[in-house]
Coordinates of C-alpha atoms in Angstrom, one line a residue:
X94 CA 133.2 86.2 97.2
X95 CA 129.6 87.3 96.4
X96 CA 127.6 86.5 99.9
X97 CA 124.3 86.1 97.6
X98 CA 123.8 85.7 93.9
X99 CA 120.9 85.7 91.5
X100 CA 122.1 84.5 88.0
X101 CA 119.7 84.5 86.1
X102 CA 116.5 84.1 87.5
X103 CA 113.2 83.9 85.6
X104 CA 109.1 83.6 86.2
X105 CA 106.6 84.1 84.7
X106 CA 102.9 86.1 85.9
X107 CA 100.9 86.2 83.1
X108 CA 101.5 88.0 79.8
X109 CA 105.1 89.5 80.2
X110 CA 107.4 87.6 82.8
X111 CA 107.9 88.8 85.8
X112 CA 111.6 88.0 86.0
X113 CA 113.2 87.9 82.9
X114 CA 116.8 86.3 83.2
X115 CA 117.5 89.0 86.2
X116 CA 121.0 88.7 87.5
X117 CA 122.8 90.0 90.9
X118 CA 125.9 89.6 93.3
X119 CA 126.1 91.4 96.3
X120 CA 129.1 91.7 97.9
X121 CA 129.8 91.4 101.4
X122 CA 128.8 95.2 103.7
X123 CA 127.0 96.1 100.1
X124 CA 123.6 97.7 101.5
X125 CA 120.8 97.6 97.7
X126 CA 118.4 99.3 97.9
X127 CA 116.3 97.3 95.1
X128 CA 113.4 100.1 94.2
X129 CA 110.3 99.8 91.2
X130 CA 107.5 100.3 89.9
X131 CA 104.3 98.8 91.6
X132 CA 104.2 95.7 90.8
X133 CA 107.5 94.8 89.2
X134 CA 108.2 92.8 91.2
X135 CA 110.1 93.7 93.5
X136 CA 109.0 91.9 96.9
X137 CA 108.2 88.9 95.3
X138 CA 112.6 88.0 94.4
X139 CA 113.5 89.0 97.7
X140 CA 110.8 85.7 98.0
X141 CA 112.6 83.8 96.6
X142 CA 115.7 84.9 98.2
X143 CA 114.6 83.7 100.7
X144 CA 112.9 80.2 99.8
X145 CA 109.3 81.2 99.4
X146 CA 109.0 81.5 96.0
X147 CA 111.2 79.3 93.5
X148 CA 112.1 80.4 90.1
X149 CA 111.2 78.3 86.7
X150 CA 115.0 79.5 85.7
X151 CA 118.0 80.4 87.3
X152 CA 119.4 79.5 90.5
X153 CA 119.7 81.7 93.6
X154 CA 123.2 81.1 96.2
X155 CA 124.0 81.8 99.0
X156 CA 128.1 81.8 100.0
X157 CA 128.0 77.9 101.5
X158 CA 127.4 78.8 105.8
X159 CA 126.0 82.9 105.7
X160 CA 123.0 83.0 107.7
X161 CA 120.4 85.1 105.8
X162 CA 117.0 87.1 107.7
X163 CA 114.2 88.6 107.3
X164 CA 112.2 91.9 108.5
X165 CA 109.0 90.8 107.2
X166 CA 106.6 94.3 105.9
X167 CA 103.4 93.7 107.6
X168 CA 103.5 93.5 111.8
X169 CA 102.0 90.7 113.6
X170 CA 98.2 92.5 114.7
X171 CA 97.2 88.8 117.1
X172 CA 100.8 88.0 118.7
X173 CA 100.6 87.7 122.4
X174 CA 103.6 85.9 122.6
X175 CA 106.5 87.7 124.7
X176 CA 108.8 89.5 123.0
X177 CA 111.4 86.9 124.8
X178 CA 109.6 84.3 122.9
X179 CA 109.5 86.0 119.1
X180 CA 113.3 86.7 119.2
X181 CA 114.4 82.6 120.8
X182 CA 112.4 81.1 118.5
X183 CA 115.6 83.4 115.7
X184 CA 116.9 79.8 117.6
X185 CA 114.8 76.5 115.5
X186 CA 116.7 73.7 117.7
X187 CA 116.8 75.3 121.2
X188 CA 113.8 78.1 121.0
X189 CA 110.8 76.8 121.5
X190 CA 113.4 75.2 125.2
X191 CA 114.6 78.6 126.0
X192 CA 110.7 80.1 125.3
X193 CA 109.5 76.5 127.4
X194 CA 113.3 77.8 130.6
X195 CA 112.2 81.6 130.5
X196 CA 108.8 81.2 131.2
X197 CA 109.3 78.6 134.2
X198 CA 112.0 81.2 135.6
X199 CA 108.8 83.6 136.9
X200 CA 107.4 80.4 138.8
X201 CA 107.9 79.6 142.4
X202 CA 106.1 77.2 142.0
X203 CA 108.4 73.4 143.4
X204 CA 106.5 71.3 139.5
X205 CA 108.0 74.5 138.5
X206 CA 111.5 74.1 139.6
X207 CA 110.8 70.4 138.3
X208 CA 110.0 70.6 134.8
X209 CA 113.1 73.6 135.0
X210 CA 115.2 70.2 135.6
X211 CA 113.9 69.3 132.3
X212 CA 114.5 71.6 130.2
X213 CA 117.7 73.0 131.7
X214 CA 120.0 69.5 131.2
X215 CA 118.3 69.6 127.7
X216 CA 119.0 73.3 126.0
X217 CA 123.1 72.0 128.5
X218 CA 123.1 69.4 125.9
X219 CA 122.1 72.3 123.1
X220 CA 124.1 74.2 124.2
X221 CA 121.1 76.4 125.0
X222 CA 122.8 79.2 127.6
X223 CA 124.7 80.8 124.8
X224 CA 122.0 81.0 122.8
X225 CA 119.8 82.4 125.6
X226 CA 122.3 85.7 125.9
X227 CA 122.3 86.5 122.9
X228 CA 119.1 86.3 123.5
X229 CA 118.4 88.9 126.3
X230 CA 121.4 90.4 125.2
X231 CA 119.6 92.2 121.8
X232 CA 117.0 93.0 124.3
X233 CA 118.0 94.9 126.0
X234 CA 120.5 96.5 124.6
X235 CA 116.7 97.8 122.2
X236 CA 115.2 98.9 125.3
X237 CA 112.6 96.3 125.5
X238 CA 110.7 94.4 128.5
X239 CA 111.3 90.1 127.8
X240 CA 108.0 90.2 129.6
X241 CA 106.3 92.4 126.7
X242 CA 103.5 90.5 124.6
X243 CA 104.2 91.4 121.4
X244 CA 100.7 92.2 120.5
X245 CA 100.5 95.4 123.9
X246 CA 103.3 97.0 121.9
X247 CA 102.8 100.4 119.7
X248 CA 103.9 99.3 115.7
X249 CA 107.2 101.4 116.4
X250 CA 108.7 98.5 119.3
X251 CA 107.0 95.5 117.4
X252 CA 109.6 96.4 115.1
X253 CA 112.2 96.4 117.1
X254 CA 111.3 93.2 118.0
X255 CA 111.0 92.1 115.1
X256 CA 114.6 93.5 114.1
X257 CA 116.3 92.2 117.3
X258 CA 114.5 88.9 116.2
X259 CA 116.1 88.6 112.9
X260 CA 119.8 90.7 114.4
X261 CA 120.0 87.5 117.1
X262 CA 121.2 85.0 115.1
X263 CA 123.6 86.9 113.6
X264 CA 122.9 87.4 109.9
X265 CA 126.0 87.9 106.8
X266 CA 122.4 88.6 104.2
X267 CA 119.5 90.7 106.0
X268 CA 116.2 91.1 103.7
X269 CA 113.9 94.5 104.2
X270 CA 111.0 94.8 102.8
X271 CA 109.5 98.2 103.5
X272 CA 110.3 99.2 106.9
X273 CA 109.3 102.2 107.2
X274 CA 105.7 102.1 106.3
X275 CA 104.0 103.0 110.2
X276 CA 106.3 103.8 111.5
X277 CA 106.4 107.6 113.1
X278 CA 109.8 109.5 112.9
X279 CA 111.4 108.6 115.9
X280 CA 111.1 105.1 115.2
X281 CA 112.7 105.1 111.6
X282 CA 115.6 107.4 112.7
X283 CA 116.0 104.4 115.3
X284 CA 115.3 102.0 112.8
X285 CA 118.1 103.5 110.8
X286 CA 120.8 104.6 114.2
X287 CA 120.0 100.0 114.2
X288 CA 120.8 99.4 110.8
X289 CA 123.6 101.7 110.5
X290 CA 125.5 99.7 112.6
X291 CA 124.8 96.8 111.6
X292 CA 128.5 94.9 109.6
X293 CA 126.9 92.1 107.4
X294 CA 125.2 92.6 103.9
X295 CA 121.3 94.1 103.2
X296 CA 118.8 94.0 99.8
X297 CA 116.1 96.3 100.6
X298 CA 113.0 97.4 99.1
X299 CA 111.6 101.4 100.1
X300 CA 110.3 104.1 98.7
X301 CA 110.9 105.6 101.6
X302 CA 113.2 108.8 99.8
X303 CA 115.2 110.1 103.1
X304 CA 115.6 106.1 104.1
X305 CA 117.5 105.1 101.3
X306 CA 119.1 108.2 100.5
X307 CA 120.6 107.0 105.0
X308 CA 121.0 103.7 104.5
X309 CA 121.7 102.8 100.6
X310 CA 125.0 102.5 99.4
X311 CA 123.9 100.2 95.6
X312 CA 120.7 100.8 93.7
X313 CA 119.7 98.3 92.2
X314 CA 115.9 99.4 90.1
X315 CA 114.0 96.4 88.6
X316 CA 112.8 97.2 85.4
X317 CA 110.9 95.3 82.3
X318 CA 112.0 92.1 84.2
X319 CA 115.9 93.2 84.5
X320 CA 117.9 93.9 87.4
X321 CA 120.2 97.6 86.1
X322 CA 122.5 97.6 89.0
X323 CA 123.8 101.6 90.1
X324 CA 126.7 101.5 91.4
X325 CA 126.0 105.1 93.8
X326 CA 124.3 107.6 95.1
X327 CA 120.9 107.1 95.7
X328 CA 121.0 110.9 93.8
X329 CA 123.5 109.5 91.7
X330 CA 121.3 107.3 91.5
X331 CA 118.6 109.7 89.7
X332 CA 121.0 111.7 87.4
X333 CA 121.8 108.4 85.9
X334 CA 118.7 106.5 85.5
X335 CA 117.1 110.1 83.8
X336 CA 120.3 109.9 81.4
X337 CA 119.7 105.7 80.4
X338 CA 116.6 106.6 80.0
X339 CA 117.0 109.4 77.2
X340 CA 120.4 106.5 76.0
X341 CA 116.8 104.0 75.4
X342 CA 113.8 106.5 74.1
X343 CA 117.5 107.0 71.0
X344 CA 118.0 104.1 70.4
X345 CA 114.4 102.7 70.2
X346 CA 113.7 106.2 67.5
X347 CA 116.2 104.9 64.9
X348 CA 115.3 101.5 65.6
X349 CA 112.2 102.3 64.3
X350 CA 113.3 104.2 61.5
X351 CA 115.2 101.2 60.9
X352 CA 112.4 99.1 60.4
X353 CA 110.0 101.7 58.1
X354 CA 113.4 102.1 56.2
X355 CA 113.7 98.6 55.7
X356 CA 109.1 98.2 55.0
X357 CA 109.7 101.2 52.6
X358 CA 112.4 98.6 50.9
X359 CA 110.2 95.7 50.6
X360 CA 107.1 97.5 49.1
X361 CA 109.2 98.6 46.1
X362 CA 110.7 95.6 45.7
X363 CA 107.8 95.1 45.1
X364 CA 106.9 96.8 42.6
X365 CA 110.4 96.7 41.5
X366 CA 110.5 92.8 40.3
X367 CA 109.9 90.2 41.9
X368 CA 113.5 88.6 42.7
X369 CA 114.5 90.6 46.1
X370 CA 116.9 90.0 48.7
X371 CA 116.2 87.3 50.4
X372 CA 118.4 88.2 53.5
X373 CA 117.2 91.4 53.6
X374 CA 113.6 90.0 53.8
X375 CA 114.9 87.9 56.8
X376 CA 116.2 91.0 58.2
X377 CA 113.3 93.0 58.5
X378 CA 111.2 89.7 59.6
X379 CA 113.7 89.5 62.4
X380 CA 113.5 93.5 63.3
X381 CA 109.6 93.3 63.6
X382 CA 109.9 90.1 65.5
X383 CA 111.7 91.7 68.2
X384 CA 109.9 95.2 67.5
X385 CA 106.7 93.2 68.8
X386 CA 109.1 91.3 72.0
X387 CA 110.2 95.1 73.1
X388 CA 108.7 96.1 76.8
X389 CA 107.7 98.9 76.4
X390 CA 108.7 101.4 79.6
X391 CA 105.8 101.6 81.1
X392 CA 104.0 104.8 81.0
X393 CA 104.0 107.4 84.5
X394 CA 101.1 108.1 86.1
X395 CA 99.6 111.3 84.7
X396 CA 96.7 112.6 87.0
X397 CA 95.1 116.6 88.2
X398 CA 93.1 117.2 91.3
X399 CA 89.5 118.2 90.2
X400 CA 89.2 121.0 92.3
X401 CA 84.8 122.4 93.5
X402 CA 84.2 126.3 93.5
X403 CA 86.7 127.6 95.9
X404 CA 86.4 128.1 100.1
X405 CA 85.7 130.8 101.6
X406 CA 89.3 133.0 102.9
X407 CA 88.7 131.8 106.4
X408 CA 88.6 127.5 106.6
X409 CA 88.6 126.7 110.0
X410 CA 89.2 128.9 113.7
X411 CA 89.8 127.7 116.7
X412 CA 90.0 129.3 120.0
X413 CA 90.7 127.8 123.9
X414 CA 89.7 124.7 122.3
X415 CA 89.6 121.4 124.1
X416 CA 89.1 117.8 122.8
X417 CA 89.0 114.7 125.3
X418 CA 87.0 110.5 124.8
X419 CA 85.2 109.8 127.5
X420 CA 87.6 109.0 130.8
X421 CA 89.9 109.8 128.4
X422 CA 92.5 112.7 129.9
X423 CA 92.3 115.5 127.8
X424 CA 93.2 114.5 123.7
X425 CA 93.7 118.0 122.5
X426 CA 94.1 120.9 125.2
X427 CA 94.0 125.0 124.4
X428 CA 94.8 125.5 120.8
X429 CA 94.9 128.5 119.2
X430 CA 94.9 127.7 115.1
X431 CA 93.7 129.6 112.9
X432 CA 94.0 127.5 108.8
X433 CA 93.8 129.8 106.0
X434 CA 92.9 128.9 102.0
X435 CA 95.5 127.7 100.1
X436 CA 97.7 126.8 103.4
X437 CA 99.0 123.6 102.9
X438 CA 99.7 122.0 106.9
X439 CA 102.1 119.4 108.3
X440 CA 100.7 117.2 111.7
X441 CA 104.0 115.8 112.5
X442 CA 103.7 114.0 116.3
X443 CA 104.9 109.8 117.0
X444 CA 101.6 107.2 116.5
X445 CA 98.5 108.2 119.6
X446 CA 98.8 111.9 120.0
X447 CA 96.4 113.0 118.2
X448 CA 97.0 113.6 114.6
X449 CA 93.9 112.8 113.4
X450 CA 91.6 114.2 116.3
X451 CA 92.5 117.6 115.7
X452 CA 92.1 117.5 111.1
X453 CA 88.6 116.0 112.8
X454 CA 88.3 118.7 114.7
X455 CA 89.2 121.5 112.6
X456 CA 86.2 120.0 109.5
X457 CA 83.8 119.7 112.6
X458 CA 83.5 116.4 112.2
X459 CA 84.5 116.3 116.5
X460 CA 83.0 118.5 117.9
X461 CA 85.4 120.2 121.3
X462 CA 85.0 119.9 124.9
X463 CA 85.3 123.2 126.0
X464 CA 86.5 127.0 123.8
X465 CA 85.3 127.4 120.0
X466 CA 86.0 125.8 116.4
X467 CA 84.7 128.0 114.3
X468 CA 84.5 126.5 110.3
X469 CA 84.4 128.3 106.7
X470 CA 81.6 128.2 104.2
X471 CA 81.3 126.1 101.6
X472 CA 84.4 123.7 102.6
X473 CA 84.3 120.3 100.1
X474 CA 86.2 117.3 101.4
X475 CA 88.0 115.0 100.2
X476 CA 89.6 112.5 102.1
X477 CA 92.6 109.8 100.9
X478 CA 93.1 107.7 104.2
X479 CA 96.0 105.6 105.7
X480 CA 93.3 102.3 105.9
X481 CA 92.4 102.9 102.6
X482 CA 88.6 102.3 104.3
X483 CA 87.0 103.8 101.3
X484 CA 87.9 101.3 99.0
X485 CA 85.2 97.9 98.8
X486 CA 87.5 94.8 98.3
X487 CA 85.0 92.8 96.6
X488 CA 84.5 94.7 93.5
X489 CA 87.0 96.0 90.4
X490 CA 88.7 98.5 90.6
X491 CA 86.8 100.0 87.8
X492 CA 82.7 100.0 89.8
X493 CA 85.1 101.1 92.3
X494 CA 85.2 104.4 90.6
X495 CA 82.5 104.8 88.6
X496 CA 79.7 103.8 91.4
X497 CA 77.2 104.0 88.3
X498 CA 78.7 106.0 86.0
X499 CA 80.1 106.0 82.5
X500 CA 81.5 109.3 82.5
X501 CA 83.5 111.6 84.6
X502 CA 84.2 115.5 84.4
X503 CA 88.0 116.4 85.5
X504 CA 88.4 120.3 85.3
X505 CA 85.5 120.6 82.9
X506 CA 86.4 117.8 80.3
X507 CA 84.4 114.6 80.6
X508 CA 86.5 111.9 80.7
X509 CA 85.6 107.4 80.5
X510 CA 86.0 105.9 84.0
X511 CA 88.6 102.9 81.7
X512 CA 90.0 106.1 80.2
X513 CA 90.5 108.3 83.6
X514 CA 92.2 104.9 85.6
X515 CA 94.3 104.3 82.7
X516 CA 96.3 107.7 83.2
X517 CA 96.6 106.4 86.9
X518 CA 98.8 103.1 85.1
X519 CA 96.0 100.4 85.6
X520 CA 95.2 98.6 82.2
X521 CA 91.6 98.1 81.5
X522 CA 92.1 94.7 82.6
X523 CA 93.0 95.6 85.7
X524 CA 90.5 97.3 85.9
X525 CA 88.6 95.2 86.2
X526 CA 89.8 92.3 88.6
X527 CA 88.5 93.0 92.2
X528 CA 90.5 95.5 94.2
X529 CA 91.6 92.3 97.2
X530 CA 93.5 90.9 94.4
X531 CA 95.2 94.4 93.9
X532 CA 99.1 94.9 95.7
X533 CA 99.5 97.9 98.9
X534 CA 101.0 100.1 95.9
X535 CA 97.6 99.9 93.5
X536 CA 95.2 100.0 95.9
X537 CA 97.2 103.5 97.1
X538 CA 96.9 104.5 93.4
X539 CA 92.9 103.7 93.1
X540 CA 92.4 105.4 96.4
X541 CA 93.8 109.0 94.5
X542 CA 92.3 108.2 91.4
X543 CA 88.8 108.0 93.7
X544 CA 90.3 110.8 95.5
X545 CA 90.8 113.1 92.6
X546 CA 87.7 112.0 90.2
X547 CA 85.4 114.3 93.2
X548 CA 85.4 118.3 93.2
X549 CA 87.7 119.8 96.7
X550 CA 88.6 122.7 97.9
X551 CA 90.5 120.5 100.8
X552 CA 92.1 117.4 100.6
X553 CA 92.8 115.2 103.1
X554 CA 95.9 112.7 103.4
X555 CA 96.6 111.3 105.4
X556 CA 99.9 108.5 105.2
X557 CA 99.0 109.3 101.3
X558 CA 103.1 108.4 100.9
X559 CA 102.4 104.7 102.1
X560 CA 102.9 101.9 98.9
X561 CA 103.7 104.3 96.5
X562 CA 106.6 103.9 94.0
X563 CA 108.6 107.4 93.5
X564 CA 108.0 108.3 90.4
X565 CA 103.8 107.9 91.9
X566 CA 104.8 110.0 94.8
X567 CA 106.8 113.0 93.2
X568 CA 103.8 113.6 91.0
X569 CA 102.0 113.8 94.4
X570 CA 104.1 116.4 95.3
X571 CA 103.4 117.9 91.6
X572 CA 99.7 118.2 92.1
X573 CA 99.1 118.5 95.8
X574 CA 102.1 121.8 95.3
X575 CA 99.8 123.0 92.3
X576 CA 96.3 123.1 94.4
X577 CA 95.2 126.3 95.0
X578 CA 92.6 124.7 97.8
X579 CA 93.6 123.8 101.5
X580 CA 95.5 120.4 101.9
X581 CA 96.3 119.2 105.9
X582 CA 98.9 116.3 105.5
X583 CA 99.4 113.6 108.0
X584 CA 102.6 111.6 107.1
X585 CA 106.0 110.6 107.9
X586 CA 107.5 110.9 105.1
X587 CA 110.0 113.3 105.5
X588 CA 111.5 114.4 102.7
X589 CA 107.1 114.8 101.5
X590 CA 106.9 117.1 103.8
X591 CA 109.7 119.7 103.3
X592 CA 108.3 119.2 99.4
X593 CA 104.3 119.5 100.0
X594 CA 104.0 121.9 103.9
X595 CA 104.0 125.7 104.6
X596 CA 103.4 125.3 108.4
X597 CA 104.4 122.6 111.1
X598 CA 101.9 121.6 113.7
X599 CA 104.0 119.9 115.7
X600 CA 101.6 117.3 118.6
X601 CA 103.5 116.8 121.9
X602 CA 101.3 113.8 123.2
X603 CA 99.9 116.4 126.2
X604 CA 97.5 117.7 123.3
X605 CA 99.4 121.5 123.0
X606 CA 99.5 121.4 119.0
X607 CA 102.8 124.2 118.1
X608 CA 102.7 125.6 114.4
X609 CA 105.8 126.0 113.0
X610 CA 106.2 127.6 110.4
X611 CA 108.8 125.0 106.9
X612 CA 109.0 121.6 106.5
X613 CA 109.6 119.1 109.0
X614 CA 113.4 120.5 108.5
X615 CA 113.1 123.9 109.2
X616 CA 110.7 122.7 112.6
X617 CA 114.1 120.4 113.0
X618 CA 115.8 123.5 112.5
X619 CA 113.7 125.6 114.9
X620 CA 114.7 123.3 117.5
X621 CA 111.7 120.6 116.9
X622 CA 111.9 117.0 119.0
X623 CA 110.2 114.4 120.0
X624 CA 109.5 113.9 123.0
X625 CA 111.0 109.6 123.6
X626 CA 114.9 111.6 122.3
X627 CA 114.4 113.2 125.0
X628 CA 113.8 110.1 127.1
X629 CA 116.4 108.6 125.6
X630 CA 113.2 106.3 123.9
X631 CA 112.3 104.1 126.9
X632 CA 109.6 102.2 125.3
X633 CA 105.7 102.2 127.2
X634 CA 106.1 102.5 131.4
X635 CA 107.5 98.9 132.6
X636 CA 105.3 98.2 136.1
X637 CA 107.9 97.1 138.6
X638 CA 107.8 93.5 138.5
X639 CA 108.0 93.2 134.7
X640 CA 111.8 95.4 135.3
X641 CA 113.3 93.3 138.1
X642 CA 112.5 90.5 135.2
X643 CA 114.8 92.7 132.2
X644 CA 117.7 93.7 134.8
X645 CA 117.5 89.5 136.0
X646 CA 117.2 87.3 132.5
X647 CA 116.8 83.7 132.3
X648 CA 118.0 82.2 135.0
X649 CA 119.1 78.7 135.9
X650 CA 117.1 77.0 138.6
X651 CA 119.2 77.4 141.2
X652 CA 119.0 80.8 140.4
X653 CA 115.2 80.7 140.5
X654 CA 114.7 79.4 142.9
X655 CA 116.8 81.4 145.9
X656 CA 116.7 85.0 143.6
X657 CA 118.4 87.6 146.0
X658 CA 117.0 91.0 146.9
X659 CA 118.0 93.6 144.9
X660 CA 120.8 95.5 147.7
X661 CA 120.7 98.9 147.4
X662 CA 123.4 101.9 145.2
X663 CA 126.2 102.9 147.2
X664 CA 125.6 105.9 148.8
X665 CA 126.7 109.1 146.6
X666 CA 130.6 109.8 147.4
X667 CA 131.0 113.3 147.1
X668 CA 132.9 114.8 143.6
X669 CA 129.3 113.6 142.7
X670 CA 127.5 115.5 145.5
X671 CA 129.7 118.4 144.5
X672 CA 128.0 117.7 141.2
X673 CA 124.2 117.4 141.9
X674 CA 124.5 120.9 143.8
X675 CA 125.7 122.5 140.7
X676 CA 123.7 121.6 138.1
X677 CA 120.2 123.9 139.0
X678 CA 122.4 126.7 138.2
X679 CA 123.8 124.6 135.1
X680 CA 120.2 124.9 134.4
X681 CA 119.4 127.9 135.4
X682 CA 121.9 129.5 133.1
X683 CA 120.7 126.9 130.6
X684 CA 117.4 128.5 130.6
X685 CA 117.8 131.5 130.4
X686 CA 120.3 130.9 127.0
X687 CA 116.7 129.1 125.3
X688 CA 114.7 131.5 126.0
X689 CA 116.8 134.2 125.0
X690 CA 117.0 132.7 121.6
X691 CA 113.5 131.7 121.1
X692 CA 112.7 135.0 122.0
X693 CA 115.1 136.4 118.8
X694 CA 113.8 134.0 116.5
X695 CA 110.3 134.4 117.5
X696 CA 111.4 138.4 116.6
X697 CA 108.6 139.2 112.9
X698 CA 112.1 140.1 111.6
X699 CA 113.8 136.9 112.6
X700 CA 114.2 135.7 108.5
X701 CA 114.8 138.8 106.7
X702 CA 118.4 138.5 108.4
X703 CA 120.9 137.1 106.7
X704 CA 120.9 133.3 106.0
X705 CA 124.4 132.9 108.1
X706 CA 123.3 134.7 110.9
X707 CA 119.7 132.6 110.4
X708 CA 121.2 129.3 110.5
X709 CA 123.8 130.4 113.5
X710 CA 121.1 130.9 115.8
X711 CA 119.2 128.7 115.3
X712 CA 122.0 125.4 114.9
X713 CA 122.7 127.8 118.4
X714 CA 119.3 126.7 119.8
X715 CA 119.5 123.9 119.1
X716 CA 122.4 123.0 120.4
X717 CA 121.2 124.4 124.1
X718 CA 118.2 123.3 124.2
X719 CA 120.4 119.1 123.8
X720 CA 122.7 120.4 126.6
X721 CA 119.6 121.4 128.9
X722 CA 118.0 117.5 128.1
X723 CA 121.4 116.0 129.2
X724 CA 122.0 118.3 132.4
X725 CA 118.3 118.2 133.9
X726 CA 119.7 114.4 132.7
X727 CA 122.1 114.3 134.3
X728 CA 120.5 115.9 137.3
X729 CA 117.1 113.4 138.2
X730 CA 119.4 110.6 138.3
X731 CA 121.9 111.7 140.6
X732 CA 118.8 113.0 142.8
X733 CA 117.5 109.5 142.3
X734 CA 120.6 107.8 143.7
X735 CA 120.8 110.6 147.1
X736 CA 117.0 110.2 147.8
X737 CA 117.5 106.1 147.5

């Protein structure tokens, strides 16, 4: 029996219906990816499923007794509640009581204990302790400290808390809207792993192609108000969609040909005789109406980069460059890097590791604290800002782009501003609308239009893929690849990096920036890892009191009033002592093995070897580094036990 059914849903916002009798059925265990162009109504459809928007017609049916949860698209910026309070709020009746009890359990005064007794009685009546156990268990499972305020956590850790809230109620259906936006790669990898363990049904909107490939068991496309289901993987969907579009074009061409024939018959009939076959006349009228009602698929964005005169061969050269903000440890340390004209460089690293700072150093916007950075000649930079700060929200798209001009010149051709915007899929009516009402995808397209209207020989793209639909994203990849100038890309979209960049610079958070040849996948094959992967994805450092609170969880009043001191762990057994003594030797062996493999890979002729030999060596390095990390963690664990 279907878990979720959408039956002939219709909703209009303007000239054409956003949803036009759309239907969808989701079965238990399915992971359905909802695709569609920006502005087609994907987020609106999710709001209809959630009950936030009421359709003009049609029915949404959730199986009786089924639970629906939502992982929201936007992260809360000013939510000062603790992680425990956020997750507990998933239970409306008891969540507030649990949060109140958890807060009181951290107090030690008599008044707090008296209040706890009252709250405890109400919780017991509502079976609150069972729900409390669920909250503390899922927070521990996700490695989140219960007493951390949400607004003190990074985006990735906020996403963990919100996912814990969504899953703690054990939902049957989970809705997700662009879950990977603004997350770094380790956070996306963790999210994929966590969602992979979810056994319920999922309906999600995403333009992250690597995420879709990993998660989706079925693809549903929202196209011109209709939901078209492709019971296939993402790769198969792309093939089937291309064939469907070809067939649609063929049918439309055949229909138009028949329409022209009927029009010609009517005109000839008027000349030849006064009476005509009224049945054919009615048929012609029906064909005309069908043609008028036909919703033509929106065009594909067509844009090109306005290239400036070539820069000098050298774009930037850093020698032993350091940079630190006042009173802070170095963000960039001992940087030696040469950027040449035509390089396409991807900057990879966790959030906060200094990727944007490095770009500003290479462009001369920041001066190094020590060392030197030499800039090339004739540098003209176009900057794509992930925060869309280049757009004036109070102005319309036309005014944002024109800057007082009626015509702009693109690669030697003069174009009217309105016509240029139509290449980015803005109708004349939409181009005159204020930017404040635009969707995230429309703002991204407008910023691309503004970016590409100015001559440039250096493109800086800071998270350009957020909110872009797949077709526009693929066109952007094509244009960036064909761009003759230099490109610096900050992105967490793994597939975009693979398709665009020729080199990767990895920032590990200690100030070191290491350069690798190839894209993201090549960096991973060469042994590239994130620090959080080596440390087990632990959250931000917790203080001692926070750790104790996390381990203890919420306690009943009598337990909180007489909280026992933590007993010391038992001493190491003979077997563990022997293991501890042997581990340093294993570490030395693995370190030597890793060093030897790295030396082999760094040889100038390494990549000229047979592909099978290259792949085997890279795989051996990855395995050796993984083993080394595991042995070091085990040594630290046993060493800590032995010292207590």
